[in-house]
Coordinates of C-alpha atoms in Angstrom, one line a residue:
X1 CA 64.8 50.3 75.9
X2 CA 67.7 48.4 78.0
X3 CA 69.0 45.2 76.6
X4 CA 67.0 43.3 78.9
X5 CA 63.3 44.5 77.7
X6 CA 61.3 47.9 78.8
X7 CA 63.3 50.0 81.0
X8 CA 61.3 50.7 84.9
X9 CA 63.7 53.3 85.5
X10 CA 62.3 56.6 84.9
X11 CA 65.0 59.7 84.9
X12 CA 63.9 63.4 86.5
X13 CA 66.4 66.3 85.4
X14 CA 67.0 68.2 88.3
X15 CA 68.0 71.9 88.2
X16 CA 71.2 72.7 90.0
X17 CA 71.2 75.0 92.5
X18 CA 73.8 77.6 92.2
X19 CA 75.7 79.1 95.3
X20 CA 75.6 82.8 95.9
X21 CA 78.6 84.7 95.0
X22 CA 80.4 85.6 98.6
X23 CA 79.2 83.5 100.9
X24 CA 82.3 81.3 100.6
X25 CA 85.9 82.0 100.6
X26 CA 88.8 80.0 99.3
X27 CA 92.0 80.7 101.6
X28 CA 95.0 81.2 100.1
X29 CA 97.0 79.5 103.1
X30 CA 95.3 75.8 102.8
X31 CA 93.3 76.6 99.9
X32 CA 90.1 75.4 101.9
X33 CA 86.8 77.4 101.3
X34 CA 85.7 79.0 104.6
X35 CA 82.6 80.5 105.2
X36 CA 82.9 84.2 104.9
X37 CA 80.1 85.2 107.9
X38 CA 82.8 82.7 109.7
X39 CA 85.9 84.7 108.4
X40 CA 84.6 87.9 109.3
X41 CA 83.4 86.9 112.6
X42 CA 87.3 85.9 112.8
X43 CA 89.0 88.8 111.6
X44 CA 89.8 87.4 108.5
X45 CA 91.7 84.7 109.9
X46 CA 91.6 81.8 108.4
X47 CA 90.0 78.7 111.3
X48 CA 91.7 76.2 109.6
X49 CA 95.0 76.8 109.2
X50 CA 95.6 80.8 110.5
X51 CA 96.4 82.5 107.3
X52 CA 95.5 86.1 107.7
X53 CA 93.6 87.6 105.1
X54 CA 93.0 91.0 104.6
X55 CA 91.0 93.5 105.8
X56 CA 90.0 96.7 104.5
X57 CA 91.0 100.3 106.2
X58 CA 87.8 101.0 107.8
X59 CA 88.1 97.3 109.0
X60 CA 91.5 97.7 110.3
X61 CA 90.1 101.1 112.4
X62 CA 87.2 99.6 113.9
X63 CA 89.5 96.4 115.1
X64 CA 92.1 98.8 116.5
X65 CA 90.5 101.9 117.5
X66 CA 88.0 102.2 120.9
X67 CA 84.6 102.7 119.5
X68 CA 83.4 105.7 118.9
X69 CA 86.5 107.5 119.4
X70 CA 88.1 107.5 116.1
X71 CA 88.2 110.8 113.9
X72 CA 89.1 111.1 110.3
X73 CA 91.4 113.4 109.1
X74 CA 91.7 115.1 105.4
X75 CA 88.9 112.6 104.6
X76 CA 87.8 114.6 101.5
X77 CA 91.9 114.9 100.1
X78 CA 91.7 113.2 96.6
X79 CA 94.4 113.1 93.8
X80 CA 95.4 115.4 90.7
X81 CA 96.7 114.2 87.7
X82 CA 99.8 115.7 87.2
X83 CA 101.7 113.7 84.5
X84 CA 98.3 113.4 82.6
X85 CA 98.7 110.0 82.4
X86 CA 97.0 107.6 79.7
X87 CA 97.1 104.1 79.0
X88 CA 94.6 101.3 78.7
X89 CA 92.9 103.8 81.5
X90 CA 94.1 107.1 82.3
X91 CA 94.8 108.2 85.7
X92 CA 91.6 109.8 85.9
X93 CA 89.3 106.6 85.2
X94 CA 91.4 104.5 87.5
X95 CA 90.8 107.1 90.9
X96 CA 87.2 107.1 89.4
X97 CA 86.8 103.1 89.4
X98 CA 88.8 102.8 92.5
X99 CA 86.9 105.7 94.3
X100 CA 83.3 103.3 93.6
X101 CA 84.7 100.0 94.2
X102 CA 86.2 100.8 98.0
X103 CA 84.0 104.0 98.6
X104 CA 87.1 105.5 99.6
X105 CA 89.5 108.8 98.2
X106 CA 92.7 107.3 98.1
X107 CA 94.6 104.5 99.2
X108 CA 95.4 105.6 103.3
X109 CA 92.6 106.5 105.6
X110 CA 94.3 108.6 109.0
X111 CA 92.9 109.9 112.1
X112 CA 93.4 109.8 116.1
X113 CA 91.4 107.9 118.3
X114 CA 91.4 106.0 121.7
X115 CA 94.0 102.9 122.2
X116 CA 94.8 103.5 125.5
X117 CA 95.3 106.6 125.3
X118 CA 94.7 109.4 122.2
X119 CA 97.1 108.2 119.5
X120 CA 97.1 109.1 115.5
X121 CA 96.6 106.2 113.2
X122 CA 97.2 105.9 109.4
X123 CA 95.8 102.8 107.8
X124 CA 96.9 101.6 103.6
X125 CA 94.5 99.6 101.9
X126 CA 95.7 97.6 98.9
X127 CA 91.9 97.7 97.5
X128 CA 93.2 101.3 95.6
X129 CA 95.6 100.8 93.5
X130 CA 97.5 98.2 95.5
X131 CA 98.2 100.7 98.1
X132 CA 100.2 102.2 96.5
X133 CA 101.9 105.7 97.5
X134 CA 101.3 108.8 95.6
X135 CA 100.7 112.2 96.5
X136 CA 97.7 112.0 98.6
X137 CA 98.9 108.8 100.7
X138 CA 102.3 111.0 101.1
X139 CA 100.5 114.6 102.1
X140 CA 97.5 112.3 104.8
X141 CA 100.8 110.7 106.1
X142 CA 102.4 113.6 106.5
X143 CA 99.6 115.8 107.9
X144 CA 99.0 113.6 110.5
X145 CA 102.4 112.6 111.8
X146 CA 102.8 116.6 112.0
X147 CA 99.4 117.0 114.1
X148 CA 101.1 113.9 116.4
X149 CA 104.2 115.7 116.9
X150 CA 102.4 119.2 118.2
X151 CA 100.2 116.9 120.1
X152 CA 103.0 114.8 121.5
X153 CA 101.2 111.8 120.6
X154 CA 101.9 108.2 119.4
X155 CA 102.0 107.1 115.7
X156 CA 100.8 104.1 114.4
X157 CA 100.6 102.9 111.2
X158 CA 99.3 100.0 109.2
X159 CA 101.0 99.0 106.1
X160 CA 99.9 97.1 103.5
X161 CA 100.5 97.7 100.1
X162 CA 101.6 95.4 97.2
X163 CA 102.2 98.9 94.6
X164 CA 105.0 101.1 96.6
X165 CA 104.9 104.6 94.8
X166 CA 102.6 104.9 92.4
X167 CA 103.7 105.3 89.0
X168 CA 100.8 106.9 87.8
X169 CA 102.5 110.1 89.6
X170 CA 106.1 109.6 88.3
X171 CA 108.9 111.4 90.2
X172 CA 106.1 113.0 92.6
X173 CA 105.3 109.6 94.1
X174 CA 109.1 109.2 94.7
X175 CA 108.7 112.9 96.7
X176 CA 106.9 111.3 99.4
X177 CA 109.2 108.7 100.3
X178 CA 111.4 111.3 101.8
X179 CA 108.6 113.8 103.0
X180 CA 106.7 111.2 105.4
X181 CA 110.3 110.2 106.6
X182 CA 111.0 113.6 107.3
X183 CA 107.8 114.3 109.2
X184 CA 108.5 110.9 111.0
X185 CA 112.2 112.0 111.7
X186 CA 110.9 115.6 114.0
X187 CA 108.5 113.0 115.4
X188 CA 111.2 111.0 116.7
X189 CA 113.5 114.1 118.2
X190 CA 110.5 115.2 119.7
X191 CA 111.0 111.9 121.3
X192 CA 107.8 110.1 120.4
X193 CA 106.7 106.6 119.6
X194 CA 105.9 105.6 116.1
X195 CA 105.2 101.8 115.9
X196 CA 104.9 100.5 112.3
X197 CA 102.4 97.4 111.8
X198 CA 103.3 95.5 108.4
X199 CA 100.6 93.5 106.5
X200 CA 100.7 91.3 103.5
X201 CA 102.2 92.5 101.6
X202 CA 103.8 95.6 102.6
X203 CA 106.1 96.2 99.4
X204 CA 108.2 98.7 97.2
X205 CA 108.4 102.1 98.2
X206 CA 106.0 101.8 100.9
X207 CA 108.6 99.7 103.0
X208 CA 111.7 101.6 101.5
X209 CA 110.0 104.7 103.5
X210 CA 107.8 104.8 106.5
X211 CA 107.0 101.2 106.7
X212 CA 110.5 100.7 107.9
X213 CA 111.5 102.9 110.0
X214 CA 109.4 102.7 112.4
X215 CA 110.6 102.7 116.4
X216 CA 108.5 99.1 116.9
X217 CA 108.1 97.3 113.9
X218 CA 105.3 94.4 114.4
X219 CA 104.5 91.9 111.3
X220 CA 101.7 89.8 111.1
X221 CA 102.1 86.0 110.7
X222 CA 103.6 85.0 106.8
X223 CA 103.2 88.5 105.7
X224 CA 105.3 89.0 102.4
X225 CA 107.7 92.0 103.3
X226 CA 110.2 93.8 101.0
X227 CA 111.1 96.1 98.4
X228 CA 111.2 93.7 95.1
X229 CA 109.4 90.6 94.7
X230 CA 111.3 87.0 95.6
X231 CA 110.7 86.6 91.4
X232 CA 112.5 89.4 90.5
X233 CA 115.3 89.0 93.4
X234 CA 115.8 85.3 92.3
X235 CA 115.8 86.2 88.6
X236 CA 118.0 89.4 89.5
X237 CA 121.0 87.7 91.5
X238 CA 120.3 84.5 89.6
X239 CA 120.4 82.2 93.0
X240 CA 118.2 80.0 94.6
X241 CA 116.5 82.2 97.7
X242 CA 116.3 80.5 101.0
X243 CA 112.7 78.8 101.8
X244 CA 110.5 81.4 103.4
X245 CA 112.7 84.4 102.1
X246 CA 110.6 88.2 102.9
X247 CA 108.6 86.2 104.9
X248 CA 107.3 87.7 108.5
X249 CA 109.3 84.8 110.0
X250 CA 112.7 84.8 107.8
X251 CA 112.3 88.9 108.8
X252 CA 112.4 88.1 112.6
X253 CA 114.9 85.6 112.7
X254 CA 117.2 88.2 110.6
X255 CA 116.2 90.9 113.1
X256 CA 114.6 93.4 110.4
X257 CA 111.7 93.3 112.5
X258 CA 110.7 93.1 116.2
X259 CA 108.0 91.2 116.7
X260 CA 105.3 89.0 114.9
X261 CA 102.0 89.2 115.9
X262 CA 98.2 87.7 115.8
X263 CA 95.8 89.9 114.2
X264 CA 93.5 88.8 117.5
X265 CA 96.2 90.1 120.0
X266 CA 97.3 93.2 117.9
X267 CA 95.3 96.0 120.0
X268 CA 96.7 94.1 123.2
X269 CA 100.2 94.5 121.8
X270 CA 100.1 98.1 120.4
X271 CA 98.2 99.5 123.8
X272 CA 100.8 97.8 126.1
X273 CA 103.9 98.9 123.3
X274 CA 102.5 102.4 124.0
X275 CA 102.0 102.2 127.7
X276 CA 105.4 101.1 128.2
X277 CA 107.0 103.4 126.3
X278 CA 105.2 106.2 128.1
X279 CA 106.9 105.0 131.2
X280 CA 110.7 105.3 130.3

């Protein structure tokens, strides 16, 4: 009853629709939500204001790689447990939840394929662990730098990993810093190109190794690159860092790396790298 006598209004409760989990995607760039069959289509790259997601391994192979070309290596290569280490998981459950969530082994996935030319690839996915480095991503690495140098082929690698070595592994992890620069060292007096690609974020002991040695190092646009955090660097020295600090961009003007490039253009770039430096 309304002040005014009998109320004509009569109210209908309707029932809210919800949205389905995953068709939208909230960038991190602009923080707008972008349709994820949109994204995809895109490469992951954001159609409002370019921030570059990330993609998966398999994802990163099938963009790079000609179809139907690409062959795994050491696919089956999965991780022991040497430290026997527990916590609020052990080791053991965390390679086992891992393993189900990305359907993969371990954190790298590496193989040769067609990119104008045969060349071996080795891809990090920050899904597992954060991508991080332990004895598996080491020994794939290895393996198939190795199998590029008694080929006399090109390396490529895609880094992204927010974990460096992986502490689940202790001192092992650390091993393979020097092992995959060793394998990438008789690589390079064979006198072969290895181009490193760097993702976001490509951190720790990942870039303290391979990520940053390569001959060509390429970034993609904003992609966090370093070995500690800006945090920990800021909290550390106990300054102010600059705006933009381990940014793709601060990197390029400091000349830590050669070139930045669109995820779009990437194949483009890497083909015509390889090309070229076949010629000299």
């Amino acid at each position: 009853m309304s002040l005014f006598g009998k109320s004509n209004y009569t109210f209908i409760k309707v029932k809210r629709k919800e949205i389905p989990i995953g068709v939208w995607t909230k960038c991190p760039g602009c923080e707008s939500p972008a349709y994820s069959k949109e994204l995809k289509n895109n490469l992951n790259v954001c159609p409002k204001c370019g921030f570059h997601l990330s993609l998966n391994a398999h994802e990163r192979v099938e963009h790079l790689i000609d179809e139907g070309t690409f062959v795994e290596t050491d696919a089956d290569m999965t991780s022991a447990d040497p430290l026997k280490f527990q916590g609020p998981k052990s080791y053991k459950e965390k390679l086992k939840a891992d393993q189900e969530a990305t359907e993969l082994k371990d954190a790298v996935i590496t193989g040769y394929g067609e990119i104008d030319g045969k060349a071996v690839i080795a891809v990090t996915d920050s899904r597992f662990i954060m991508g991080s480095m332990g004895s598996v991503v080491g020994e794939k690495i290895t393996r198939i730098v190795e199998y590029a140098t008694k080929e006399k082929l090109p390396v490529i690698i895609i880094s992204g990993s927010g974990g460096g070595a992986r502490m689940y592994e202790g001192a092992i992890s650390l091993m393979q810093m020097a092992k995959t620069c060793a394998a990438l060292q008789r690589h390079a007096e064979a006198g072969l190109l290895y181009v490193s690609v760097l993702t976001n974020p490509t951190m720790g002991g990942i870039m303290a190794s391979f990520a940053g040695v390569g001959d060509v190092i390429i970034a993609e646009p904003k992609a966090l690159i370093g070995f500690a955090g800006p945090r920990v660097v800021e909290q550390t020295i106990r300054q102010k860092l600059p705006s933009g600090f381990q940014r793709s961009e601060f990197l390029l003007e400091h000349g830590m790396i050669d070139m930045i490039v669109e995820r779009q253009d990437l194949k483009g770039v890497l083909a015509h790298t390889i090309s070229y430096c076949e010629q000299l």
